[in-house]
CSV table of C-alpha atoms and ligand atoms in Angstrom, one decimal:
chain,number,residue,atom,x,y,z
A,1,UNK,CA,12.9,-45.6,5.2
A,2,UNK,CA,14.3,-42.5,7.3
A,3,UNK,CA,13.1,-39.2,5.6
A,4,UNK,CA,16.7,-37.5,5.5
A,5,UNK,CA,15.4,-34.0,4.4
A,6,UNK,CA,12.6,-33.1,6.8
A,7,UNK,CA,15.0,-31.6,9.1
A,8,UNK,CA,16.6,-29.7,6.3
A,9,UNK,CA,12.6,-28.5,5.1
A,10,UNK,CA,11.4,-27.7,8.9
A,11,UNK,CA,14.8,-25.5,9.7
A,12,UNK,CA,14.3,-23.7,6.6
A,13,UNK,CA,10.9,-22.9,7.1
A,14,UNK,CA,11.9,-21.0,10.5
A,15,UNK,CA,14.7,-19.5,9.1
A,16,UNK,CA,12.8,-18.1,6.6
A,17,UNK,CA,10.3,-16.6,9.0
A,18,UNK,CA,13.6,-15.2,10.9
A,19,UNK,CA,15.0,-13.6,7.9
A,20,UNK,CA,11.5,-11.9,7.1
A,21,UNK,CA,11.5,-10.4,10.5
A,22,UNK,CA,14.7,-9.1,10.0
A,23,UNK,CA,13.3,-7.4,6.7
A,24,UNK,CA,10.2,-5.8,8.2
A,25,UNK,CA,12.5,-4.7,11.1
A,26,UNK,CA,14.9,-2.9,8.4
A,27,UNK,CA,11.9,-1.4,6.3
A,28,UNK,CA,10.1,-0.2,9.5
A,29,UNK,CA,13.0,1.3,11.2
A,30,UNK,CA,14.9,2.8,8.3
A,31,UNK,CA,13.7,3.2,4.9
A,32,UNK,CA,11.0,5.4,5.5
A,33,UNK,CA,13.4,8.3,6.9
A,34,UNK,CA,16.2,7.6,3.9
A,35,UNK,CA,16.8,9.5,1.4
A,36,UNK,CA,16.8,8.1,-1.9
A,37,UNK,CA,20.4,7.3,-2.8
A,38,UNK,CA,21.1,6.6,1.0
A,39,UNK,CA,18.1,4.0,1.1
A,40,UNK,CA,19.6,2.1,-2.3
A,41,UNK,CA,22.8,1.5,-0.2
A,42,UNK,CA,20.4,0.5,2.8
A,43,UNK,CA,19.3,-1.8,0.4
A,44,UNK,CA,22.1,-3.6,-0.5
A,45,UNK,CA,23.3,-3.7,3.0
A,46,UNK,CA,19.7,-5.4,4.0
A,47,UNK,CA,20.0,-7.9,1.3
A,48,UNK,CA,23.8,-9.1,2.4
A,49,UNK,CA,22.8,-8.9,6.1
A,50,UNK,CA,19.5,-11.2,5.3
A,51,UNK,CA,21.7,-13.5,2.7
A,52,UNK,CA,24.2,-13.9,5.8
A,53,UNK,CA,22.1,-14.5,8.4
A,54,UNK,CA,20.3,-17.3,6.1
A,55,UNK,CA,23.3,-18.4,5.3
A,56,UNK,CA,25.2,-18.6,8.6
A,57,UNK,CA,22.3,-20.2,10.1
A,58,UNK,CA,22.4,-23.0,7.6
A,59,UNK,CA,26.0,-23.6,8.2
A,60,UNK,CA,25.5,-23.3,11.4
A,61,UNK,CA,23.1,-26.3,11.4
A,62,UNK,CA,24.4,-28.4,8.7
A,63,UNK,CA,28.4,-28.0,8.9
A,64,UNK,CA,30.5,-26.2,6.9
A,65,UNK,CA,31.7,-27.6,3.5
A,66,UNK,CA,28.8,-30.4,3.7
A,67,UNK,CA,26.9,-28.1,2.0
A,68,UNK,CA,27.0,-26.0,-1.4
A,69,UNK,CA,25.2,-22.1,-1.5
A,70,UNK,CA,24.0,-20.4,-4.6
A,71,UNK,CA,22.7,-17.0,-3.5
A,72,UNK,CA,21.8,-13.9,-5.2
A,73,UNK,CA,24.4,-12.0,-2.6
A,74,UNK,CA,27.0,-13.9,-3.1
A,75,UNK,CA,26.7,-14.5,-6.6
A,76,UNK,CA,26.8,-11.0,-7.3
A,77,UNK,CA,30.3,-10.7,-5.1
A,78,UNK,CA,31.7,-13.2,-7.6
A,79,UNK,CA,30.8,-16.7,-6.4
A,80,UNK,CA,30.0,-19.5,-8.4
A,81,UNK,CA,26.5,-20.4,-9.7
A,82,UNK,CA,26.7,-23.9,-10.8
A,83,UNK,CA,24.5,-26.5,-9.7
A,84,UNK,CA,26.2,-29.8,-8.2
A,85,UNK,CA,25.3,-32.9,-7.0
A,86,UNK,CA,26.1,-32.0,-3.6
A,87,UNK,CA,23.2,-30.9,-1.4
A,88,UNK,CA,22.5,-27.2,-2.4
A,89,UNK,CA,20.4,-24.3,-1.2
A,90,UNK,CA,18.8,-22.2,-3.6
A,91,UNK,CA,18.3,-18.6,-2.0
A,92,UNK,CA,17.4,-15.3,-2.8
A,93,UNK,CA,17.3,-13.0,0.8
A,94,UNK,CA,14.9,-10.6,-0.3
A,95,UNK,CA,12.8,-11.2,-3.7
A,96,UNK,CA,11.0,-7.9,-4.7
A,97,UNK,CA,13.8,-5.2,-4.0
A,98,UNK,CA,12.1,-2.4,-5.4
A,99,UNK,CA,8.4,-3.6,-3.8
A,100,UNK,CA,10.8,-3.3,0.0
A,101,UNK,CA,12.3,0.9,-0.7
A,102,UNK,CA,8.5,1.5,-1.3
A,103,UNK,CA,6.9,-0.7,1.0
A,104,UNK,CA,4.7,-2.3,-1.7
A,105,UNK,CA,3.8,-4.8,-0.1
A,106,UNK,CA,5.1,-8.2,-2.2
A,107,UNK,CA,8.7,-8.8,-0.6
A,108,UNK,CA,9.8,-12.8,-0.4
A,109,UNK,CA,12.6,-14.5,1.3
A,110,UNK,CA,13.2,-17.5,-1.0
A,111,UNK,CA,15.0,-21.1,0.1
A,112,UNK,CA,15.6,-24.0,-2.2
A,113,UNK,CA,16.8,-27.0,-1.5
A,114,UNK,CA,18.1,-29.6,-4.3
A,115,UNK,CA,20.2,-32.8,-4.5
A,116,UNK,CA,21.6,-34.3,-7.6
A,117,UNK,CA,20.5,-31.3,-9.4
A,118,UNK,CA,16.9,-32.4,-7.9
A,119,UNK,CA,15.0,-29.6,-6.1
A,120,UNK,CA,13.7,-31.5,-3.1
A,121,UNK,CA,11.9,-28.7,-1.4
A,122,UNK,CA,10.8,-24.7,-1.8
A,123,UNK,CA,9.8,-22.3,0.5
A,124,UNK,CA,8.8,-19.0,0.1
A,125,UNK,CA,8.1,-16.4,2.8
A,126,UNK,CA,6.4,-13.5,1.7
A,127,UNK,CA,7.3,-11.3,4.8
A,128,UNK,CA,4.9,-8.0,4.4
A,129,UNK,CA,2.2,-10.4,3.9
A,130,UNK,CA,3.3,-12.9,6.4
A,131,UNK,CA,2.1,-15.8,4.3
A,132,UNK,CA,4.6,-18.8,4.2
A,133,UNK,CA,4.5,-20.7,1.1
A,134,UNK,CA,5.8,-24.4,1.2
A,135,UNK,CA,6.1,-27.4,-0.6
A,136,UNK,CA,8.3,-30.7,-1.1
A,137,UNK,CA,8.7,-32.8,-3.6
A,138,UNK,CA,5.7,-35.6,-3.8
A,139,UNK,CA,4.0,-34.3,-0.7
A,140,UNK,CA,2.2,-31.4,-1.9
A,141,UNK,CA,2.2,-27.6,-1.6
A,142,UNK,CA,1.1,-25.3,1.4
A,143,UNK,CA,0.6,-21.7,2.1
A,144,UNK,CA,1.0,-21.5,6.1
A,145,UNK,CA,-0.8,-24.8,7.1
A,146,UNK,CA,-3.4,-24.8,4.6
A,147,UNK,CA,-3.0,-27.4,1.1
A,148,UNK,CA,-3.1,-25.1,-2.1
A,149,UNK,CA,-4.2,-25.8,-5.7
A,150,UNK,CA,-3.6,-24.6,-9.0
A,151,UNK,CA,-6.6,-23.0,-10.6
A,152,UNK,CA,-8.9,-25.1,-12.8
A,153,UNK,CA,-9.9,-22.1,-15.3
A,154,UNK,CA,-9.2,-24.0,-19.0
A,155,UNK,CA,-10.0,-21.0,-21.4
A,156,UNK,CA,-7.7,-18.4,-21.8
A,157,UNK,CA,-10.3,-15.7,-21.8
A,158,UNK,CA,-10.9,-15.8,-18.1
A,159,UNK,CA,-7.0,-16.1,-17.2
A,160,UNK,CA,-5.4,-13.6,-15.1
A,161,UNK,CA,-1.4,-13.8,-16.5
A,162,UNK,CA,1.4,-12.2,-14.3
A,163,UNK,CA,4.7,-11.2,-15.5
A,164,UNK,CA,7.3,-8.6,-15.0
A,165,UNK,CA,9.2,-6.0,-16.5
A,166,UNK,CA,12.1,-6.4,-14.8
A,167,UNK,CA,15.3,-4.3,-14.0
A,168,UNK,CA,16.7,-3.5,-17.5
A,169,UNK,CA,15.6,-0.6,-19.2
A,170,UNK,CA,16.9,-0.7,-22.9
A,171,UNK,CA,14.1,0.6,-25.4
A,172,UNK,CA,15.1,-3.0,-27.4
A,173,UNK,CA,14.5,-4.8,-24.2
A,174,UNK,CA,11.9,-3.1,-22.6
A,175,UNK,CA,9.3,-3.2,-26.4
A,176,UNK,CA,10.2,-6.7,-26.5
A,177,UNK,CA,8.6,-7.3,-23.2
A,178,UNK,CA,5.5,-4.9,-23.5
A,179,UNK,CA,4.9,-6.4,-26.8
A,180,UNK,CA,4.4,-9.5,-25.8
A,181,UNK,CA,2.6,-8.2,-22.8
A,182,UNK,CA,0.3,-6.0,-25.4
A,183,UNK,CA,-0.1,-10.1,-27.7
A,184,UNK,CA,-1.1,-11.4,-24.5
A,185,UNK,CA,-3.1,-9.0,-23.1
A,186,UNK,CA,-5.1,-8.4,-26.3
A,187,UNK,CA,-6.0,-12.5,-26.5
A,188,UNK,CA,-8.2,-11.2,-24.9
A,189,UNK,CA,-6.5,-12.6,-21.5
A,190,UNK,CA,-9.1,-11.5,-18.0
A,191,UNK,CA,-6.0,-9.3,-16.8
A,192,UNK,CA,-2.0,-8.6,-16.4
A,193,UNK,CA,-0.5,-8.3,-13.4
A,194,UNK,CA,2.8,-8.2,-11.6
A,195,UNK,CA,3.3,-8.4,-8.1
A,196,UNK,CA,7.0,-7.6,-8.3
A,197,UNK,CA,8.5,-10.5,-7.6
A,198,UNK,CA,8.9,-13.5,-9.3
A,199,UNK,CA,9.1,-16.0,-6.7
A,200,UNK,CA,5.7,-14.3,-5.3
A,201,UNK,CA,4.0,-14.5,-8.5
A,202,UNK,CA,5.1,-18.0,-8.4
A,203,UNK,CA,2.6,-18.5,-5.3
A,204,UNK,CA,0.0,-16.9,-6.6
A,205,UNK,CA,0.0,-19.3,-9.8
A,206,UNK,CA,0.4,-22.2,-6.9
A,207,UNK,CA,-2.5,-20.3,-4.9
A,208,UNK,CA,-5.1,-20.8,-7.8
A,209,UNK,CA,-4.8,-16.9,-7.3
A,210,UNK,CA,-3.7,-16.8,-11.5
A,211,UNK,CA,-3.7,-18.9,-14.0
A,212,UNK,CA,0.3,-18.0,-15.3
A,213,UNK,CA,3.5,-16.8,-14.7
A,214,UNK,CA,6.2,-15.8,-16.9
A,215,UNK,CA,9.1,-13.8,-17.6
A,216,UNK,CA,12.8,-13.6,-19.2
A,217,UNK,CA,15.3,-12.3,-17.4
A,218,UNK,CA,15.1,-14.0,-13.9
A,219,UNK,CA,17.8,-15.7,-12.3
A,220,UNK,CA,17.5,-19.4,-10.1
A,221,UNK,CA,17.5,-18.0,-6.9
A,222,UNK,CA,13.7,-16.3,-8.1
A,223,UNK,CA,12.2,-18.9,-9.1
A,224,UNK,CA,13.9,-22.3,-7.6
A,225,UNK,CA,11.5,-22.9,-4.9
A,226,UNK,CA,8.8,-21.5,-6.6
A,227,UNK,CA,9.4,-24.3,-9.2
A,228,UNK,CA,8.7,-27.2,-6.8
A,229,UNK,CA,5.6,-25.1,-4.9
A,230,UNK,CA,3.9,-24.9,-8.2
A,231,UNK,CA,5.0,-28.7,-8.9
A,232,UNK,CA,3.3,-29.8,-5.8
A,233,UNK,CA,0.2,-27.5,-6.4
A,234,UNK,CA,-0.6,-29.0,-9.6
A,235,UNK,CA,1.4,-26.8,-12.1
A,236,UNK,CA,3.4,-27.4,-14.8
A,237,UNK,CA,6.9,-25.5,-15.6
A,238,UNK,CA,8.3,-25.2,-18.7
A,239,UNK,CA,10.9,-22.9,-21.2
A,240,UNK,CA,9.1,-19.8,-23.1
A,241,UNK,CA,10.4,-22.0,-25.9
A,242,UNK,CA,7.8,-24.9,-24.9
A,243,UNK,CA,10.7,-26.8,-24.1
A,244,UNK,CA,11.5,-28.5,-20.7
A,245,UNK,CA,12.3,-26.2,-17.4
A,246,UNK,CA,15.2,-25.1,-17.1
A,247,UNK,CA,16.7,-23.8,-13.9
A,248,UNK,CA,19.7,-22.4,-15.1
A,249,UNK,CA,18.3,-20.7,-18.3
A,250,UNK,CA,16.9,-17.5,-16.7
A,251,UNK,CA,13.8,-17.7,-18.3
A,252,UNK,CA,10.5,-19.6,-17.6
A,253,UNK,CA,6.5,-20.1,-18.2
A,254,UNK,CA,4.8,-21.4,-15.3
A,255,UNK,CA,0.7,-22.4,-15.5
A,256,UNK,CA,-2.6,-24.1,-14.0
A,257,UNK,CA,-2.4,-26.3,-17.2
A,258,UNK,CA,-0.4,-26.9,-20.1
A,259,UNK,CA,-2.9,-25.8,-22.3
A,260,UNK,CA,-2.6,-22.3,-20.7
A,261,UNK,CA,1.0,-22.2,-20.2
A,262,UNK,CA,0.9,-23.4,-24.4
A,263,UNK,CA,-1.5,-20.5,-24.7
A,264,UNK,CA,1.3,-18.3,-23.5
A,265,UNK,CA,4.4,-19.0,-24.9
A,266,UNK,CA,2.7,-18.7,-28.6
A,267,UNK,CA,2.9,-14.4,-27.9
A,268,UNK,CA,6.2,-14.8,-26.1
A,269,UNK,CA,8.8,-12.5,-28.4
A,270,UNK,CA,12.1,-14.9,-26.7
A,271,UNK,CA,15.1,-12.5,-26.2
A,272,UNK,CA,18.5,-13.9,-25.3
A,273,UNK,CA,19.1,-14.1,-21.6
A,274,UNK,CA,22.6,-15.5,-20.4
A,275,UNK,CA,22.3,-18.7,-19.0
A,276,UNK,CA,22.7,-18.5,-14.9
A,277,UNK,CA,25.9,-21.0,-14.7
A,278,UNK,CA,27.7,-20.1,-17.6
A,279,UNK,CA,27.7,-16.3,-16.8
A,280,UNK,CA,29.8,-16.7,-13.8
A,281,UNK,CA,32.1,-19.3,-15.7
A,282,UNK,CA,33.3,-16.3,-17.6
A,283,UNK,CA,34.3,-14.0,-14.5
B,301,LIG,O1,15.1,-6.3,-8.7
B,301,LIG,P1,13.9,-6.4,-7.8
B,301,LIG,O2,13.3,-5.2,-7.3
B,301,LIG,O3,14.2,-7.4,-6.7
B,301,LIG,O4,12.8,-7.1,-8.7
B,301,LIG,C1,13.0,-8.2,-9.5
B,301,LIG,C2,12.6,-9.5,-8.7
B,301,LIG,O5,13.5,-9.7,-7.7
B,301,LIG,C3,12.7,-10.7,-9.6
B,301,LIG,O6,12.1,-11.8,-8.9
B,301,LIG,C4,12.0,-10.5,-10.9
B,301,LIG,O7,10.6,-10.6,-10.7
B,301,LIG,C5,12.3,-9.2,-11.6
B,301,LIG,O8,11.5,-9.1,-12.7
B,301,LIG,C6,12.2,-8.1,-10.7
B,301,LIG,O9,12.7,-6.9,-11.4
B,302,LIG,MG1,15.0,-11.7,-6.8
């Protein structure tokens, strides 16, 4: 039977790796003489011009129209954010906005690829690293060429968590999250960290590198193809509820095992997170 979404898989792996070049270009050449406020514009303008370049090169390939988009560029310009059964990429341009004004070096280009509301494929370039995570569905997970697995650590103790504090800065917000952070940490867990960016930590939970990711607050375009790369490496995804994954929900626990990721969401303190789709619906 043909394989109708190889194509799709192999052209977004090089576009990927085009779009990262594009990013260490921009962060080599003009960040480091910006000023401050001068290098947040820089930023945006880096994000749009990576989002388009992904974007027009996929259109470019694939047709117009044939096709649906969900990116984090667009999205914020006013765009819909709903997920149909049409063929749909997934993409955030540059994951880890923060990390690329400081050149700390976690900053992902991130591609999903789902049909019938199916993620079919995820890959993840982490450009300052240059390590290309990929995976589709039922064929396993990869970082450059080489297969990668979950870790096997079972007791909490030796776990290594990662999560985020993300970009809101409220007092209610912000104890929320370092209370759970302080539940967690004080398990006693091995460690905390936070690369940050969520589809990065994503890899490193697909890696073996730590036992769990989570975090409220993150939108589909962070985490879509880190979903299916921790799938394929032997994770399990689910809400900070303990319910099932959802892609839309903005929030989400990803582990080596459900016993950790169970572990986990017991310290979770849930705040409400506006749902991905029904956000825009009100625009
Ligand atoms: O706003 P950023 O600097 O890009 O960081 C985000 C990141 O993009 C996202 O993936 C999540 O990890 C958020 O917690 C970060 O704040
Ligand atoms: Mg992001």
């Amino acid at each position: 039977m043909s394989d109708p979404w190889q194509k799709a898989y192999d052209f977004a792996v090089e576009v990927a790796r085009k779009a990262g070049a594009e990013i260490r270009k921009a962060g080599e050449s003009e960040i480091r003489v910006m000023t401050k406020s001068s290098t947040v514009d820089l930023v945006t303008k880096t994000d749009e011009r990576v989002e388009k370049i992904i974007i027009g090169a996929l259109k470019a390939e694939f047709g117009e129209g044939t096709h649906d988009f969900i990116g984090e560029e667009s999205v914020a310009k006013g765009e819909a954010c709903i997920l149909t059964d049409k063929p749909t990429w997934i993409i955030d341009p540059v994951d880890g906005t923060t990390n690329f004004v400081h050149g700390f070096p976690f900053v992902a280009v991130s591609i999903a690829f789902a049909v019938n509301k199916e993620l079919e494929f995820g890959v993840i370039y982490s450009c300052l690293e240059d390590k290309m995570y990929k995976a589709r569905k039922g064929k396993g997970a990869f970082c450059d060429d080489d297969p990668i697995q979950v870790s096997d650590v079972k007791d909490i103790h030796k776990s290594i968590i990662i999560s985020e504090h993300g970009t809101d800065r409220s007092k209610e917000k912000v104890t929320k999250i370092f209370s759970t952070m302080q539940r967690i940490l004080c398990i006693p867990v091995h460690g905390l960290r936070g690369s940050g960016t969520a589809a990065t930590n994503m890899c490193l939970v697909a890696s073996g590198a730590v036992e769990a990711f989570f975090e409220i607050g993150i939108h589909c375009w962070d985490i879509a193809a880190g979903a299916v790369i921790v799938k394929e490496a032997g994770g399990v995804l689910l809400d900070v509820d303990g319910g099932p994954f959802d892609l839309m929900s903005r929030r989400m626990v990803c582990a080596n095992s459900d016993v950790i990721a169970n572990r986990i969401i017991k310290e979770i303190e849930i705040f409400p997170s506006e749902r991905d789709d029904i956000a825009i619906k009100k625009k």
